[in-house]
Amino acid sequence: MKSMNRTLFYVPLAIFLVMVVYFAFGLTRDARVLPSVLINKPVPPLVLKPIEGSVRGFSTDDLKNQVTLVNVFGSWCIACKVEHPFLMELKKSNVVPIYGIDWREVNRKDGPAWLKRFGDPYTRIGDDPKSKAAIAFGVTGAPETFIVDHRGIIRYKHTGPLNYEIWRSTIGPIVDQLRRDQVKAKGTS
């Protein structure tokens, strides 16, 4: 009976210690960094129709032979509105082509109207009313931005709005390195 009482005492203690370790590990991780199983894998095969009023949809093949960003957005997304001026600056500077995926608009005219009002930073825009592209990319929420290398391989995923600090510290250096890698690959072929 005495040994059973000891066991009953240690089981909750062991469970408590496991939970402490689990939560302590979780608190050390950056909640904004959501890993993607697609990193270092090819962009999923997609053909996205253009948004209403545009002839500029795109497919997976359009993302090859250059380093690109793929940005998932929606006119309904508050964080996308915060990010949008920065995307317009990127477009003006012609640093990197940005391909947009207009995700889950309630009214298919909302995305085009929003871009007409605030400006269009995208090289091409695909419509994703039923989340097929979002599911293929593993999107968890908008905005999300993917860096795709010249071979069509996803190299990085950023969740949340882009801004100058994120560009300077993370996205820009990755884009620059991938461009250097592209130049090296051309030199060896």
Short mmCIF file of C-alpha atoms in Angstrom, two decimals:
data_model
loop_
_atom_site.label_atom_id
_atom_site.label_comp_id
_atom_site.label_asym_id
_atom_site.label_seq_id
_atom_site.Cartn_x
_atom_site.Cartn_y
_atom_site.Cartn_z
CA MET A 1 0.00 0.00 0.00
CA LYS A 2 2.88 2.32 0.85
CA SER A 3 4.53 1.83 -2.56
CA MET A 4 1.23 2.50 -4.31
CA ASN A 5 0.88 5.81 -2.46
CA ARG A 6 4.39 6.77 -3.57
CA THR A 7 3.53 5.91 -7.18
CA LEU A 8 0.38 8.00 -7.01
CA PHE A 9 2.50 10.87 -5.72
CA TYR A 10 5.18 10.61 -8.45
CA VAL A 11 2.86 10.22 -11.47
CA PRO A 12 1.36 13.73 -11.18
CA LEU A 13 4.81 15.12 -10.41
CA ALA A 14 6.24 13.48 -13.56
CA ILE A 15 3.35 14.80 -15.67
CA PHE A 16 3.88 18.27 -14.21
CA LEU A 17 7.61 18.21 -15.01
CA VAL A 18 6.96 17.08 -18.60
CA MET A 19 4.50 19.94 -19.03
CA VAL A 20 6.99 22.46 -17.59
CA VAL A 21 9.65 21.35 -20.10
CA TYR A 22 7.15 21.43 -22.97
CA PHE A 23 5.92 24.94 -22.17
CA ALA A 24 9.41 26.25 -21.42
CA PHE A 25 10.54 25.10 -24.87
CA GLY A 26 7.45 26.64 -26.47
CA LEU A 27 8.08 30.00 -24.85
CA THR A 28 11.58 30.19 -26.36
CA ARG A 29 10.24 29.94 -29.92
CA ASP A 30 9.22 32.96 -32.00
CA ALA A 31 5.46 32.68 -32.55
CA ARG A 32 5.77 34.60 -35.83
CA VAL A 33 7.99 31.91 -37.32
CA LEU A 34 5.77 29.18 -38.67
CA PRO A 35 7.82 26.46 -40.31
CA SER A 36 6.79 25.32 -43.75
CA VAL A 37 7.20 21.80 -45.06
CA LEU A 38 7.68 23.35 -48.51
CA ILE A 39 11.01 25.02 -47.75
CA ASN A 40 13.59 23.73 -50.27
CA LYS A 41 10.84 22.06 -52.31
CA PRO A 42 9.42 23.09 -55.70
CA VAL A 43 6.49 25.47 -55.85
CA PRO A 44 3.33 23.34 -56.08
CA PRO A 45 2.06 23.01 -59.65
CA LEU A 46 -0.54 25.75 -60.04
CA VAL A 47 -2.34 27.66 -62.73
CA LEU A 48 -4.11 30.69 -61.29
CA LYS A 49 -6.67 32.60 -63.30
CA PRO A 50 -6.34 36.37 -63.29
CA ILE A 51 -8.40 38.44 -60.89
CA GLU A 52 -11.47 40.05 -62.39
CA GLY A 53 -10.64 42.77 -64.88
CA SER A 54 -7.05 41.60 -65.38
CA VAL A 55 -5.30 39.38 -67.89
CA ARG A 56 -2.35 38.74 -65.60
CA GLY A 57 -2.90 35.38 -63.87
CA PHE A 58 0.12 33.13 -63.47
CA SER A 59 1.35 29.58 -63.20
CA THR A 60 4.21 27.82 -61.48
CA ASP A 61 6.28 28.15 -64.67
CA ASP A 62 6.15 31.96 -64.43
CA LEU A 63 8.14 31.75 -61.19
CA LYS A 64 11.17 30.14 -62.84
CA ASN A 65 14.34 31.73 -64.26
CA GLN A 66 14.26 34.59 -61.74
CA VAL A 67 14.14 35.11 -57.99
CA THR A 68 10.58 36.12 -57.05
CA LEU A 69 8.32 36.82 -54.12
CA VAL A 70 4.86 35.25 -53.92
CA ASN A 71 2.61 37.31 -51.67
CA VAL A 72 -0.74 36.02 -50.41
CA PHE A 73 -3.15 38.87 -49.68
CA GLY A 74 -6.82 39.82 -49.52
CA SER A 75 -8.70 43.11 -49.51
CA TRP A 76 -10.37 41.92 -46.27
CA CYS A 77 -7.01 41.54 -44.51
CA ILE A 78 -6.07 44.36 -42.10
CA ALA A 79 -2.40 43.30 -41.94
CA CYS A 80 -2.29 43.33 -45.76
CA LYS A 81 -3.29 47.00 -45.67
CA VAL A 82 -0.39 47.66 -43.30
CA GLU A 83 2.02 45.81 -45.62
CA HIS A 84 0.77 47.30 -48.88
CA PRO A 85 2.73 50.62 -48.90
CA PHE A 86 5.96 48.67 -48.45
CA LEU A 87 5.09 46.39 -51.38
CA MET A 88 4.46 49.51 -53.49
CA GLU A 89 7.95 50.78 -52.56
CA LEU A 90 9.46 47.43 -53.56
CA LYS A 91 7.73 47.68 -56.91
CA LYS A 92 9.00 51.24 -57.45
CA SER A 93 12.56 50.17 -56.66
CA ASN A 94 12.24 47.22 -59.06
CA VAL A 95 14.17 45.05 -56.58
CA VAL A 96 12.27 41.80 -57.12
CA PRO A 97 9.16 40.75 -59.04
CA ILE A 98 6.20 40.18 -56.74
CA TYR A 99 3.50 37.70 -57.72
CA GLY A 100 0.24 38.08 -55.84
CA ILE A 101 -2.35 35.53 -54.83
CA ASP A 102 -5.68 37.22 -54.08
CA TRP A 103 -7.08 34.87 -51.46
CA ARG A 104 -10.74 34.23 -50.59
CA GLU A 105 -12.45 37.46 -51.56
CA VAL A 106 -16.12 37.48 -50.55
CA ASN A 107 -16.91 39.43 -53.70
CA ARG A 108 -14.55 38.81 -56.63
CA LYS A 109 -14.59 42.55 -57.40
CA ASP A 110 -13.19 43.50 -53.97
CA GLY A 111 -9.55 42.57 -54.71
CA PRO A 112 -9.36 44.44 -58.02
CA ALA A 113 -11.13 47.48 -56.51
CA TRP A 114 -8.70 47.48 -53.57
CA LEU A 115 -5.68 47.36 -55.90
CA LYS A 116 -7.14 50.13 -58.05
CA ARG A 117 -7.58 52.29 -54.95
CA PHE A 118 -4.21 51.63 -53.24
CA GLY A 119 -2.00 50.65 -56.19
CA ASP A 120 -0.90 47.37 -57.71
CA PRO A 121 2.57 46.17 -56.66
CA TYR A 122 2.28 42.83 -58.45
CA THR A 123 3.91 41.61 -61.65
CA ARG A 124 1.03 39.15 -62.01
CA ILE A 125 -1.94 38.32 -59.80
CA GLY A 126 -3.74 35.02 -59.50
CA ASP A 127 -7.23 34.61 -58.10
CA ASP A 128 -7.67 32.01 -55.34
CA PRO A 129 -11.37 32.08 -54.41
CA LYS A 130 -11.48 28.50 -53.10
CA SER A 131 -8.07 28.42 -51.38
CA LYS A 132 -6.53 25.87 -53.74
CA ALA A 133 -3.26 27.83 -54.01
CA ALA A 134 -3.31 28.76 -50.32
CA ILE A 135 -3.68 25.10 -49.35
CA ALA A 136 -0.93 24.07 -51.79
CA PHE A 137 1.42 26.66 -50.26
CA GLY A 138 0.39 25.76 -46.70
CA VAL A 139 -0.85 29.27 -45.96
CA THR A 140 -2.09 29.79 -42.41
CA GLY A 141 -3.22 33.40 -42.80
CA ALA A 142 -2.68 36.53 -44.81
CA PRO A 143 -0.35 38.11 -45.51
CA GLU A 144 2.27 35.48 -46.16
CA THR A 145 5.22 35.88 -48.48
CA PHE A 146 7.35 33.17 -50.05
CA ILE A 147 10.78 33.62 -51.63
CA VAL A 148 11.16 31.44 -54.73
CA ASP A 149 14.55 30.89 -56.37
CA HIS A 150 15.27 30.81 -60.12
CA ARG A 151 14.62 27.07 -60.29
CA GLY A 152 11.13 27.43 -58.79
CA ILE A 153 12.16 26.21 -55.33
CA ILE A 154 10.61 27.80 -52.22
CA ARG A 155 13.49 29.05 -50.07
CA TYR A 156 11.76 31.02 -47.32
CA LYS A 157 8.34 31.77 -45.88
CA HIS A 158 7.46 34.92 -43.96
CA THR A 159 4.19 35.12 -42.04
CA GLY A 160 2.79 38.58 -41.39
CA PRO A 161 3.29 41.96 -43.02
CA LEU A 162 6.59 42.81 -44.65
CA ASN A 163 8.27 46.08 -43.73
CA TYR A 164 11.66 47.79 -44.12
CA GLU A 165 13.17 46.15 -41.04
CA ILE A 166 12.16 42.63 -42.09
CA TRP A 167 13.39 43.34 -45.62
CA ARG A 168 16.73 44.68 -44.39
CA SER A 169 17.37 41.95 -41.84
CA THR A 170 15.93 38.85 -43.52
CA ILE A 171 14.17 38.96 -46.89
CA GLY A 172 16.59 41.25 -48.76
CA PRO A 173 19.74 39.28 -47.85
CA ILE A 174 18.07 36.01 -48.88
CA VAL A 175 16.98 37.51 -52.22
CA ASP A 176 20.51 38.86 -52.80
CA GLN A 177 22.11 35.48 -52.02
CA LEU A 178 19.70 33.64 -54.29
CA ARG A 179 20.52 36.06 -57.11
CA ARG A 180 24.24 35.44 -56.59
CA ASP A 181 23.53 31.70 -56.69
CA GLN A 182 21.60 32.19 -59.95
CA VAL A 183 24.54 34.05 -61.52
CA LYS A 184 26.93 31.26 -60.43
CA ALA A 185 24.59 28.63 -61.88
CA LYS A 186 24.49 30.47 -65.23
CA GLY A 187 28.31 30.71 -65.21
CA THR A 188 28.72 26.96 -64.77
CA SER A 189 26.17 25.90 -67.37
#
